[in-house]
PDB file of C-alpha atoms in Angstrom:
ATOM      1  CA  MET V  32      12.938  88.603 -14.379  1.00 58.00           C
ATOM      2  CA  ALA V  33      15.450  91.220 -15.504  1.00 60.00           C
ATOM      3  CA  THR V  34      18.226  89.970 -17.755  1.00 59.00           C
ATOM      4  CA  THR V  35      21.656  91.518 -17.340  1.00 58.00           C
ATOM      5  CA  PRO V  36      23.664  92.668 -20.374  1.00 47.00           C
ATOM      6  CA  GLN V  37      26.109  90.153 -21.787  1.00 49.00           C
ATOM      7  CA  ALA V  38      29.811  90.685 -21.212  1.00 45.00           C
ATOM      8  CA  LYS V  39      31.527  92.670 -23.928  1.00 45.00           C
ATOM      9  CA  GLN V  40      33.623  90.635 -26.361  1.00 44.00           C
ATOM     10  CA  PRO V  41      37.190  92.018 -26.501  1.00 42.00           C
ATOM     11  CA  ALA V  42      39.765  91.067 -29.064  1.00 44.00           C
ATOM     12  CA  LEU V  43      41.230  87.735 -27.977  1.00 48.00           C
ATOM     13  CA  HIS V  44      44.955  87.514 -27.390  1.00 50.00           C
ATOM     14  CA  PRO V  45      46.940  85.293 -29.755  1.00 52.00           C
ATOM     15  CA  GLY V  46      46.716  81.687 -28.646  1.00 57.00           C
ATOM     16  CA  ALA V  47      43.645  82.151 -26.422  1.00 68.00           C
ATOM     17  CA  PRO V  48      41.378  79.656 -28.275  1.00 80.00           C
ATOM     18  CA  GLU V  49      44.130  77.049 -28.216  1.00 84.00           C
ATOM     19  CA  ARG V  50      44.670  77.557 -24.483  1.00 89.00           C
ATOM     20  CA  LEU V  51      40.928  77.242 -23.832  1.00 93.00           C
ATOM     21  CA  ALA V  52      40.784  74.036 -25.897  1.00 94.00           C
ATOM     22  CA  GLU V  53      43.726  72.635 -23.926  1.00 95.00           C
ATOM     23  CA  LEU V  54      42.013  73.544 -20.644  1.00 96.00           C
ATOM     24  CA  ALA V  55      38.857  71.761 -21.851  1.00 96.00           C
ATOM     25  CA  GLY V  56      40.936  68.663 -22.582  1.00 96.00           C
ATOM     26  CA  TRP V  57      42.376  68.661 -19.075  1.00 97.00           C
ATOM     27  CA  LEU V  58      38.944  69.073 -17.464  1.00 97.00           C
ATOM     28  CA  GLU V  59      37.451  66.250 -19.542  1.00 96.00           C
ATOM     29  CA  HIS V  60      40.352  64.014 -18.551  1.00 95.00           C
ATOM     30  CA  LEU V  61      40.074  64.855 -14.846  1.00 97.00           C
ATOM     31  CA  THR V  62      36.258  64.626 -14.589  1.00 96.00           C
ATOM     32  CA  ARG V  63      35.125  61.231 -15.841  1.00 90.00           C
ATOM     33  CA  ARG V  64      31.659  61.565 -14.299  1.00 94.00           C
ATOM     34  CA  ASP V  65      29.169  64.360 -13.704  1.00 94.00           C
ATOM     35  CA  GLY V  66      29.352  66.433 -10.544  1.00 93.00           C
ATOM     36  CA  MET V  67      31.680  68.731  -8.645  1.00 94.00           C
ATOM     37  CA  HIS V  68      35.178  67.299  -8.234  1.00 96.00           C
ATOM     38  CA  PRO V  69      37.411  68.678  -5.453  1.00 97.00           C
ATOM     39  CA  THR V  70      41.094  68.500  -6.321  1.00 98.00           C
ATOM     40  CA  ALA V  71      44.428  68.146  -4.560  1.00 97.00           C
ATOM     41  CA  ILE V  72      44.725  71.941  -4.807  1.00 98.00           C
ATOM     42  CA  GLU V  73      42.841  73.520  -1.931  1.00 94.00           C
ATOM     43  CA  ARG V  74      39.900  75.709  -3.086  1.00 96.00           C
ATOM     44  CA  LEU V  75      40.055  74.393  -6.698  1.00 98.00           C
ATOM     45  CA  SER V  76      37.122  72.322  -7.988  1.00 97.00           C
ATOM     46  CA  LEU V  77      36.275  71.067 -11.469  1.00 98.00           C
ATOM     47  CA  ILE V  78      32.636  70.683 -12.531  1.00 97.00           C
ATOM     48  CA  ARG V  79      31.120  68.533 -15.274  1.00 96.00           C
ATOM     49  CA  ALA V  80      27.545  67.986 -16.507  1.00 96.00           C
ATOM     50  CA  SER V  81      26.543  65.871 -19.503  1.00 95.00           C
ATOM     51  CA  SER V  82      23.083  67.388 -19.891  1.00 94.00           C
ATOM     52  CA  ALA V  83      21.172  70.557 -19.090  1.00 93.00           C
ATOM     53  CA  GLY V  84      19.800  70.474 -15.549  1.00 87.00           C
ATOM     54  CA  GLU V  85      16.979  71.781 -13.409  1.00 86.00           C
ATOM     55  CA  PRO V  86      17.376  75.064 -11.497  1.00 89.00           C
ATOM     56  CA  PHE V  87      19.007  74.518  -8.108  1.00 89.00           C
ATOM     57  CA  HIS V  88      19.116  76.898  -5.141  1.00 92.00           C
ATOM     58  CA  VAL V  89      22.434  77.342  -3.399  1.00 91.00           C
ATOM     59  CA  LEU V  90      24.231  79.733  -1.072  1.00 92.00           C
ATOM     60  CA  HIS V  91      27.141  80.465  -3.417  1.00 93.00           C
ATOM     61  CA  GLN V  92      30.427  81.184  -1.672  1.00 93.00           C
ATOM     62  CA  PRO V  93      32.869  83.771  -3.062  1.00 93.00           C
ATOM     63  CA  ALA V  94      34.402  82.180  -6.149  1.00 95.00           C
ATOM     64  CA  LEU V  95      35.693  82.562  -9.679  1.00 96.00           C
ATOM     65  CA  CYS V  96      33.933  80.250 -12.154  1.00 96.00           C
ATOM     66  CA  ILE V  97      35.346  79.987 -15.683  1.00 96.00           C
ATOM     67  CA  ILE V  98      33.142  78.145 -18.160  1.00 96.00           C
ATOM     68  CA  VAL V  99      35.407  76.179 -20.450  1.00 96.00           C
ATOM     69  CA  GLN V 100      32.615  74.451 -22.388  1.00 96.00           C
ATOM     70  CA  GLY V 101      28.808  74.659 -22.391  1.00 96.00           C
ATOM     71  CA  ALA V 102      26.635  77.380 -20.846  1.00 97.00           C
ATOM     72  CA  LYS V 103      24.872  78.262 -17.614  1.00 96.00           C
ATOM     73  CA  ARG V 104      22.557  80.836 -16.120  1.00 95.00           C
ATOM     74  CA  VAL V 105      22.527  82.180 -12.574  1.00 95.00           C
ATOM     75  CA  MET V 106      19.586  83.979 -10.986  1.00 94.00           C
ATOM     76  CA  VAL V 107      19.936  86.367  -8.034  1.00 92.00           C
ATOM     77  CA  GLY V 108      16.638  87.819  -6.928  1.00 87.00           C
ATOM     78  CA  GLU V 109      14.951  88.983 -10.126  1.00 88.00           C
ATOM     79  CA  GLU V 110      18.178  89.265 -12.128  1.00 92.00           C
ATOM     80  CA  VAL V 111      19.331  86.623 -14.605  1.00 94.00           C
ATOM     81  CA  TYR V 112      22.973  86.258 -15.664  1.00 95.00           C
ATOM     82  CA  ARG V 113      23.827  84.081 -18.678  1.00 95.00           C
ATOM     83  CA  TYR V 114      27.357  83.066 -19.574  1.00 95.00           C
ATOM     84  CA  GLY V 115      29.124  80.475 -21.674  1.00 95.00           C
ATOM     85  CA  ALA V 116      32.480  79.237 -22.900  1.00 94.00           C
ATOM     86  CA  ALA V 117      35.374  81.706 -22.526  1.00 92.00           C
ATOM     87  CA  GLN V 118      33.395  83.764 -20.003  1.00 94.00           C
ATOM     88  CA  HIS V 119      33.770  83.863 -16.241  1.00 95.00           C
ATOM     89  CA  LEU V 120      31.533  84.689 -13.314  1.00 95.00           C
ATOM     90  CA  VAL V 121      32.810  86.188 -10.073  1.00 94.00           C
ATOM     91  CA  ILE V 122      30.842  86.158  -6.820  1.00 94.00           C
ATOM     92  CA  SER V 123      32.495  88.243  -4.120  1.00 91.00           C
ATOM     93  CA  VAL V 124      30.193  87.583  -1.105  1.00 92.00           C
ATOM     94  CA  ASP V 125      28.080  84.662   0.089  1.00 94.00           C
ATOM     95  CA  LEU V 126      25.056  85.025  -2.158  1.00 94.00           C
ATOM     96  CA  PRO V 127      21.780  83.050  -2.326  1.00 95.00           C
ATOM     97  CA  ALA V 128      21.454  82.162  -6.008  1.00 94.00           C
ATOM     98  CA  VAL V 129      19.789  79.758  -8.415  1.00 94.00           C
ATOM     99  CA  GLY V 130      22.091  77.997 -10.886  1.00 94.00           C
ATOM    100  CA  GLN V 131      21.145  76.038 -13.989  1.00 95.00           C
ATOM    101  CA  VAL V 132      23.281  74.408 -16.670  1.00 96.00           C
ATOM    102  CA  THR V 133      21.581  75.357 -19.932  1.00 96.00           C
ATOM    103  CA  HIS V 134      23.807  73.769 -22.582  1.00 96.00           C
ATOM    104  CA  ALA V 135      25.551  70.412 -22.234  1.00 96.00           C
ATOM    105  CA  THR V 136      25.579  67.063 -24.061  1.00 96.00           C
ATOM    106  CA  PRO V 137      27.438  63.777 -23.493  1.00 95.00           C
ATOM    107  CA  ARG V 138      29.740  64.621 -26.440  1.00 95.00           C
ATOM    108  CA  THR V 139      30.344  68.237 -25.361  1.00 96.00           C
ATOM    109  CA  PRO V 140      29.708  68.335 -21.610  1.00 96.00           C
ATOM    110  CA  TYR V 141      29.499  71.478 -19.527  1.00 97.00           C
ATOM    111  CA  LEU V 142      32.952  72.035 -18.021  1.00 97.00           C
ATOM    112  CA  CYS V 143      33.737  74.627 -15.364  1.00 97.00           C
ATOM    113  CA  PHE V 144      36.887  75.675 -13.512  1.00 98.00           C
ATOM    114  CA  ARG V 145      35.958  76.925 -10.018  1.00 97.00           C
ATOM    115  CA  LEU V 146      38.359  78.602  -7.617  1.00 97.00           C
ATOM    116  CA  ASP V 147      37.003  79.643  -4.221  1.00 96.00           C
ATOM    117  CA  LEU V 148      38.230  83.092  -3.218  1.00 94.00           C
ATOM    118  CA  ASP V 149      40.090  83.774   0.025  1.00 89.00           C
ATOM    119  CA  PRO V 150      38.996  87.186   1.417  1.00 83.00           C
ATOM    120  CA  GLY V 151      42.169  87.558   3.485  1.00 84.00           C
ATOM    121  CA  GLU V 152      44.448  86.907   0.519  1.00 88.00           C
ATOM    122  CA  LEU V 153      42.345  89.261  -1.582  1.00 86.00           C
ATOM    123  CA  ALA V 154      42.601  92.064   0.996  1.00 83.00           C
ATOM    124  CA  GLU V 155      46.387  91.647   1.185  1.00 86.00           C
ATOM    125  CA  LEU V 156      46.704  91.832  -2.590  1.00 87.00           C
ATOM    126  CA  VAL V 157      44.485  94.940  -2.744  1.00 82.00           C
ATOM    127  CA  LEU V 158      46.891  96.712  -0.377  1.00 80.00           C
ATOM    128  CA  LYS V 159      49.835  95.832  -2.607  1.00 80.00           C
ATOM    129  CA  THR V 160      48.148  96.805  -5.877  1.00 73.00           C
ATOM    130  CA  GLY V 161      46.714 100.106  -4.639  1.00 66.00           C
ATOM    131  CA  ALA V 162      43.251 101.419  -3.871  1.00 53.00           C
ATOM    132  CA  PRO V 163      40.434 100.284  -6.184  1.00 49.00           C
ATOM    133  CA  PRO V 164      38.727 102.733  -8.539  1.00 48.00           C
ATOM    134  CA  PRO V 165      35.634 104.457  -7.112  1.00 46.00           C
ATOM    135  CA  ALA V 166      32.285 102.676  -7.095  1.00 48.00           C
ATOM    136  CA  GLU V 167      30.793 105.324  -9.368  1.00 46.00           C
ATOM    137  CA  ARG V 168      32.233 103.382 -12.308  1.00 56.00           C
ATOM    138  CA  GLY V 169      29.161 101.139 -12.271  1.00 57.00           C
ATOM    139  CA  SER V 170      27.014  98.717 -10.307  1.00 65.00           C
ATOM    140  CA  SER V 171      28.382  97.497  -6.975  1.00 79.00           C
ATOM    141  CA  ARG V 172      26.656  94.126  -7.362  1.00 86.00           C
ATOM    142  CA  ALA V 173      28.655  91.279  -5.802  1.00 88.00           C
ATOM    143  CA  LEU V 174      28.235  89.176  -8.943  1.00 92.00           C
ATOM    144  CA  PHE V 175      29.611  90.005 -12.360  1.00 91.00           C
ATOM    145  CA  ILE V 176      30.374  88.302 -15.668  1.00 93.00           C
ATOM    146  CA  GLY V 177      33.286  89.026 -17.965  1.00 91.00           C
ATOM    147  CA  GLN V 178      34.972  87.722 -21.082  1.00 91.00           C
ATOM    148  CA  THR V 179      37.914  85.678 -19.836  1.00 92.00           C
ATOM    149  CA  PRO V 180      41.178  87.252 -21.065  1.00 89.00           C
ATOM    150  CA  ALA V 181      43.994  85.073 -22.350  1.00 91.00           C
ATOM    151  CA  PRO V 182      46.320  85.711 -19.357  1.00 93.00           C
ATOM    152  CA  LEU V 183      43.600  84.490 -16.984  1.00 94.00           C
ATOM    153  CA  VAL V 184      42.946  81.367 -19.106  1.00 94.00           C
ATOM    154  CA  ASP V 185      46.696  80.739 -19.151  1.00 95.00           C
ATOM    155  CA  ALA V 186      46.963  81.007 -15.351  1.00 96.00           C
ATOM    156  CA  ALA V 187      43.972  78.678 -14.877  1.00 97.00           C
ATOM    157  CA  LEU V 188      45.546  76.168 -17.270  1.00 97.00           C
ATOM    158  CA  ARG V 189      48.862  76.238 -15.404  1.00 97.00           C
ATOM    159  CA  LEU V 190      47.025  75.663 -12.108  1.00 98.00           C
ATOM    160  CA  VAL V 191      45.170  72.634 -13.500  1.00 98.00           C
ATOM    161  CA  ARG V 192      48.373  71.216 -15.009  1.00 97.00           C
ATOM    162  CA  LEU V 193      49.860  71.104 -11.502  1.00 98.00           C
ATOM    163  CA  LEU V 194      47.427  68.297 -10.684  1.00 98.00           C
ATOM    164  CA  ASP V 195      49.651  66.108 -12.872  1.00 96.00           C
ATOM    165  CA  THR V 196      52.726  66.916 -10.745  1.00 97.00           C
ATOM    166  CA  PRO V 197      51.491  66.859  -7.136  1.00 96.00           C
ATOM    167  CA  GLU V 198      54.996  67.410  -5.769  1.00 98.00           C
ATOM    168  CA  ASP V 199      54.905  70.927  -7.290  1.00 98.00           C
ATOM    169  CA  ILE V 200      51.545  71.915  -5.789  1.00 98.00           C
ATOM    170  CA  PRO V 201      52.727  73.208  -2.354  1.00 97.00           C
ATOM    171  CA  THR V 202      55.215  75.616  -3.948  1.00 97.00           C
ATOM    172  CA  LEU V 203      53.643  76.641  -7.262  1.00 98.00           C
ATOM    173  CA  ALA V 204      49.882  76.525  -6.627  1.00 98.00           C
ATOM    174  CA  PRO V 205      49.847  79.505  -4.186  1.00 96.00           C
ATOM    175  CA  LEU V 206      51.815  81.600  -6.691  1.00 96.00           C
ATOM    176  CA  THR V 207      49.453  80.761  -9.552  1.00 97.00           C
ATOM    177  CA  MET V 208      46.316  81.391  -7.467  1.00 97.00           C
ATOM    178  CA  ARG V 209      47.751  84.746  -6.444  1.00 95.00           C
ATOM    179  CA  GLU V 210      48.303  85.570 -10.122  1.00 96.00           C
ATOM    180  CA  ILE V 211      44.677  84.657 -10.850  1.00 96.00           C
ATOM    181  CA  LEU V 212      43.482  87.075  -8.138  1.00 93.00           C
ATOM    182  CA  TYR V 213      45.781  89.761  -9.535  1.00 92.00           C
ATOM    183  CA  ARG V 214      44.341  89.274 -13.043  1.00 91.00           C
ATOM    184  CA  LEU V 215      40.819  89.594 -11.640  1.00 90.00           C
ATOM    185  CA  LEU V 216      41.623  92.771  -9.722  1.00 87.00           C
ATOM    186  CA  ARG V 217      43.140  94.287 -12.870  1.00 85.00           C
ATOM    187  CA  SER V 218      40.161  93.330 -15.048  1.00 83.00           C
ATOM    188  CA  GLU V 219      37.448  95.792 -16.086  1.00 81.00           C
ATOM    189  CA  ASP V 220      35.183  94.898 -13.144  1.00 82.00           C
ATOM    190  CA  GLY V 221      37.958  94.053 -10.699  1.00 81.00           C
ATOM    191  CA  TRP V 222      37.253  97.185  -8.654  1.00 80.00           C
ATOM    192  CA  ARG V 223      34.186  95.373  -7.285  1.00 80.00           C
ATOM    193  CA  LEU V 224      36.442  92.785  -5.661  1.00 82.00           C
ATOM    194  CA  GLY V 225      38.618  95.615  -4.410  1.00 79.00           C
ATOM    195  CA  GLN V 226      35.663  97.348  -2.758  1.00 77.00           C
ATOM    196  CA  ILE V 227      34.644  94.167  -0.934  1.00 77.00           C
ATOM    197  CA  ALA V 228      38.185  93.686   0.390  1.00 73.00           C
ATOM    198  CA  THR V 229      38.835  97.317   1.400  1.00 72.00           C
ATOM    199  CA  ALA V 230      38.588  97.949   5.138  1.00 65.00           C
ATOM    200  CA  ASN V 231      35.879 100.400   6.280  1.00 68.00           C
ATOM    201  CA  SER V 232      34.277 100.613   2.834  1.00 77.00           C
ATOM    202  CA  GLN V 233      30.498 100.412   2.572  1.00 83.00           C
ATOM    203  CA  ALA V 234      30.866  97.074   0.770  1.00 82.00           C
ATOM    204  CA  GLN V 235      33.029  95.725   3.600  1.00 85.00           C
ATOM    205  CA  ARG V 236      30.315  96.702   6.096  1.00 91.00           C
ATOM    206  CA  ILE V 237      27.824  94.726   4.008  1.00 92.00           C
ATOM    207  CA  VAL V 238      30.180  91.726   4.181  1.00 91.00           C
ATOM    208  CA  LYS V 239      30.147  92.032   7.985  1.00 93.00           C
ATOM    209  CA  SER V 240      26.350  92.216   8.031  1.00 96.00           C
ATOM    210  CA  ILE V 241      26.188  89.088   5.836  1.00 96.00           C
ATOM    211  CA  ASP V 242      28.543  87.272   8.201  1.00 95.00           C
ATOM    212  CA  TRP V 243      26.260  88.180  11.113  1.00 96.00           C
ATOM    213  CA  LEU V 244      23.135  87.021   9.264  1.00 96.00           C
ATOM    214  CA  LYS V 245      24.742  83.677   8.398  1.00 95.00           C
ATOM    215  CA  THR V 246      25.416  83.038  12.073  1.00 95.00           C
ATOM    216  CA  HIS V 247      22.121  84.386  13.466  1.00 95.00           C
ATOM    217  CA  PHE V 248      19.590  83.704  10.694  1.00 95.00           C
ATOM    218  CA  ARG V 249      17.358  81.728  13.080  1.00 95.00           C
ATOM    219  CA  GLU V 250      16.834  84.779  15.296  1.00 95.00           C
ATOM    220  CA  PRO V 251      14.275  87.566  14.728  1.00 94.00           C
ATOM    221  CA  LEU V 252      15.872  90.358  12.700  1.00 95.00           C
ATOM    222  CA  ARG V 253      15.644  94.030  13.609  1.00 95.00           C
ATOM    223  CA  ILE V 254      17.293  96.174  10.942  1.00 95.00           C
ATOM    224  CA  GLU V 255      18.119  98.861  13.510  1.00 96.00           C
ATOM    225  CA  ASP V 256      20.149  96.385  15.581  1.00 96.00           C
ATOM    226  CA  LEU V 257      22.016  95.009  12.553  1.00 96.00           C
ATOM    227  CA  ALA V 258      22.752  98.528  11.290  1.00 96.00           C
ATOM    228  CA  ARG V 259      24.196  99.458  14.668  1.00 96.00           C
ATOM    229  CA  LYS V 260      26.499  96.422  14.620  1.00 95.00           C
ATOM    230  CA  VAL V 261      28.047  97.455  11.290  1.00 94.00           C
ATOM    231  CA  HIS V 262      28.066 101.212  12.037  1.00 93.00           C
ATOM    232  CA  MET V 263      25.515 102.239   9.419  1.00 95.00           C
ATOM    233  CA  SER V 264      22.139 103.902   9.502  1.00 96.00           C
ATOM    234  CA  PRO V 265      19.179 101.581   8.804  1.00 96.00           C
ATOM    235  CA  SER V 266      18.460 103.335   5.496  1.00 96.00           C
ATOM    236  CA  ALA V 267      22.123 103.147   4.389  1.00 95.00           C
ATOM    237  CA  LEU V 268      22.293  99.467   5.337  1.00 95.00           C
ATOM    238  CA  HIS V 269      19.177  98.655   3.338  1.00 95.00           C
ATOM    239  CA  HIS V 270      20.380 100.649   0.309  1.00 94.00           C
ATOM    240  CA  HIS V 271      23.902  99.233   0.169  1.00 93.00           C
ATOM    241  CA  PHE V 272      22.830  95.688   1.064  1.00 95.00           C
ATOM    242  CA  LYS V 273      20.386  95.737  -1.845  1.00 94.00           C
ATOM    243  CA  ALA V 274      23.039  97.221  -4.165  1.00 91.00           C
ATOM    244  CA  VAL V 275      25.503  94.429  -3.363  1.00 92.00           C
ATOM    245  CA  THR V 276      23.180  91.393  -3.155  1.00 94.00           C
ATOM    246  CA  ASN V 277      19.982  92.441  -5.008  1.00 93.00           C
ATOM    247  CA  LEU V 278      18.150  91.373  -1.833  1.00 95.00           C
ATOM    248  CA  SER V 279      17.055  93.222   1.285  1.00 96.00           C
ATOM    249  CA  PRO V 280      18.496  91.962   4.607  1.00 97.00           C
ATOM    250  CA  LEU V 281      15.111  90.384   5.416  1.00 96.00           C
ATOM    251  CA  GLN V 282      14.961  88.638   2.029  1.00 96.00           C
ATOM    252  CA  TYR V 283      18.525  87.414   2.500  1.00 96.00           C
ATOM    253  CA  GLN V 284      17.684  86.023   5.951  1.00 97.00           C
ATOM    254  CA  LYS V 285      14.576  84.307   4.568  1.00 97.00           C
ATOM    255  CA  GLN V 286      16.586  82.559   1.852  1.00 96.00           C
ATOM    256  CA  LEU V 287      19.159  81.404   4.400  1.00 97.00           C
ATOM    257  CA  ARG V 288      16.377  79.970   6.557  1.00 97.00           C
ATOM    258  CA  LEU V 289      14.614  78.190   3.712  1.00 96.00           C
ATOM    259  CA  GLN V 290      17.783  76.753   2.174  1.00 95.00           C
ATOM    260  CA  GLU V 291      18.841  75.378   5.561  1.00 95.00           C
ATOM    261  CA  ALA V 292      15.362  73.889   6.067  1.00 96.00           C
ATOM    262  CA  ARG V 293      15.601  72.226   2.657  1.00 94.00           C
ATOM    263  CA  ARG V 294      19.013  70.780   3.564  1.00 92.00           C
ATOM    264  CA  LEU V 295      17.592  69.364   6.810  1.00 93.00           C
ATOM    265  CA  LEU V 296      14.668  67.800   4.983  1.00 92.00           C
ATOM    266  CA  LEU V 297      16.884  66.285   2.276  1.00 88.00           C
ATOM    267  CA  SER V 298      19.116  64.712   4.908  1.00 86.00           C
ATOM    268  CA  ASP V 299      16.050  63.025   6.457  1.00 76.00           C
ATOM    269  CA  GLU V 300      16.959  64.467   9.837  1.00 73.00           C
ATOM    270  CA  VAL V 301      13.543  65.989  10.621  1.00 87.00           C
ATOM    271  CA  ASP V 302       9.951  66.289   9.495  1.00 92.00           C
ATOM    272  CA  VAL V 303       8.549  69.423   7.836  1.00 93.00           C
ATOM    273  CA  ALA V 304       7.213  71.065  11.003  1.00 93.00           C
ATOM    274  CA  THR V 305      10.465  70.505  12.900  1.00 94.00           C
ATOM    275  CA  ALA V 306      12.574  71.856  10.002  1.00 95.00           C
ATOM    276  CA  GLY V 307      10.571  75.084   9.953  1.00 95.00           C
ATOM    277  CA  PHE V 308      10.879  75.492  13.709  1.00 95.00           C
ATOM    278  CA  ARG V 309      14.634  74.838  13.692  1.00 95.00           C
ATOM    279  CA  VAL V 310      15.335  77.607  11.185  1.00 96.00           C
ATOM    280  CA  GLY V 311      13.277  80.211  13.050  1.00 96.00           C
ATOM    281  CA  TYR V 312       9.662  79.868  11.887  1.00 96.00           C
ATOM    282  CA  GLU V 313       7.043  79.856  14.642  1.00 92.00           C
ATOM    283  CA  SER V 314       4.129  79.364  12.237  1.00 94.00           C
ATOM    284  CA  PRO V 315       4.040  76.112  10.169  1.00 93.00           C
ATOM    285  CA  SER V 316       1.627  77.706   7.696  1.00 94.00           C
ATOM    286  CA  GLN V 317       3.974  80.666   7.112  1.00 96.00           C
ATOM    287  CA  PHE V 318       6.907  78.263   6.662  1.00 96.00           C
ATOM    288  CA  ASN V 319       4.991  76.196   4.085  1.00 95.00           C
ATOM    289  CA  ARG V 320       3.825  79.311   2.259  1.00 96.00           C
ATOM    290  CA  GLU V 321       7.290  80.879   2.017  1.00 96.00           C
ATOM    291  CA  TYR V 322       8.923  77.543   1.158  1.00 96.00           C
ATOM    292  CA  ARG V 323       6.520  77.107  -1.746  1.00 95.00           C
ATOM    293  CA  ARG V 324       7.065  80.679  -2.922  1.00 95.00           C
ATOM    294  CA  LEU V 325      10.854  80.222  -3.093  1.00 94.00           C
ATOM    295  CA  PHE V 326      11.129  76.637  -4.362  1.00 93.00           C
ATOM    296  CA  GLY V 327       7.935  76.429  -6.429  1.00 92.00           C
ATOM    297  CA  ALA V 328       6.332  73.541  -4.522  1.00 93.00           C
ATOM    298  CA  PRO V 329       5.364  72.665  -0.926  1.00 93.00           C
ATOM    299  CA  PRO V 330       8.048  70.786   1.061  1.00 93.00           C
ATOM    300  CA  GLY V 331       6.734  67.233   0.493  1.00 89.00           C
ATOM    301  CA  ARG V 332       6.381  67.560  -3.287  1.00 91.00           C
ATOM    302  CA  ASP V 333       9.620  69.506  -3.583  1.00 91.00           C
ATOM    303  CA  LEU V 334      11.540  66.722  -1.814  1.00 87.00           C
ATOM    304  CA  ARG V 335      10.095  64.041  -4.071  1.00 85.00           C
ATOM    305  CA  GLN V 336      11.130  66.052  -7.130  1.00 83.00           C
ATOM    306  CA  LEU V 337      14.626  66.687  -5.750  1.00 80.00           C
ATOM    307  CA  ARG V 338      15.257  63.040  -4.969  1.00 77.00           C
ATOM    308  CA  GLY V 339      14.196  62.106  -8.477  1.00 68.00           C
ATOM    309  CA  THR V 340      16.723  64.483 -10.035  1.00 63.00           C
ATOM    310  CA  ARG V 341      19.519  64.363  -7.464  1.00 50.00           C
ATOM    311  CA  ALA V 342      22.151  63.154  -9.957  1.00 41.00           C
ATOM    312  CA  THR V 343      21.537  66.205 -12.139  1.00 43.00           C
ATOM    313  CA  LEU V 344      21.464  68.655  -9.254  1.00 41.00           C
ATOM    314  CA  VAL V 345      24.829  67.549  -7.874  1.00 41.00           C
ATOM    315  CA  ALA V 346      26.451  68.848 -11.060  1.00 38.00           C
ATOM    316  CA  LEU V 347      25.359  72.401 -10.351  1.00 39.00           C
TER     317      LEU V 347
END
């Protein structure tokens, strides 16, 4: 697998370490057990893990994830992204990924601030802040890692503090979340978010193709038909889809199918053959082969392993 370069380390603003330590204290206080903890602030979740975990496949929604303590790696296709305390990861489209907490102990647990991104709010803010810089600045990948600047840590801390004064949340939380989006757009890689939110951009057409795939992943896929729906040529769709997601449209569809089949099997709703059929596979042998290739084990063995480590996986 290819490993991406680490985020550059800028000079920290005065007070940044203290703010990060305070944020860690709040997250430890608010997450007494491992797992993902939704909060009274819509779209804000806090995550805790007391030990390193196994890799876990997920369709990651657009989000900002700030690691406050510990470390994690995320794999998208053949690329591996590693990030730790005082760094953040941004995912700007729904992206099949593999996450794994790599550094956490009971004394110093992995702590993560996660804010799901609202595409509509992002698009509105892009219009107010001006057009994003051109894509030629660098990769158009929908996932990037950066060193978290002090103003962004400060805004995240103020948002978490609001959980202690719930009467202030309806008025102040939207303002603080808007500031967080603004800080991201103004960051070194913020233009990537801008491209995704800009109407009629190539990246926006890829977002529309992803939305279509999420709704129709059970159906046979013809690239020509999908390209026509998003007003692109088949070659342009393939090129830009790969640039944004590191997957081809067919690979993306396959991961959607297999992750949904795994969810069905884990919920005990169906047997293996029925799960494959429900997500669009006509051949049980092809379903078993592709399931094993993605998850590393055939469905029966994979489920036994998952159920044995479910407590760890929830934390991812």
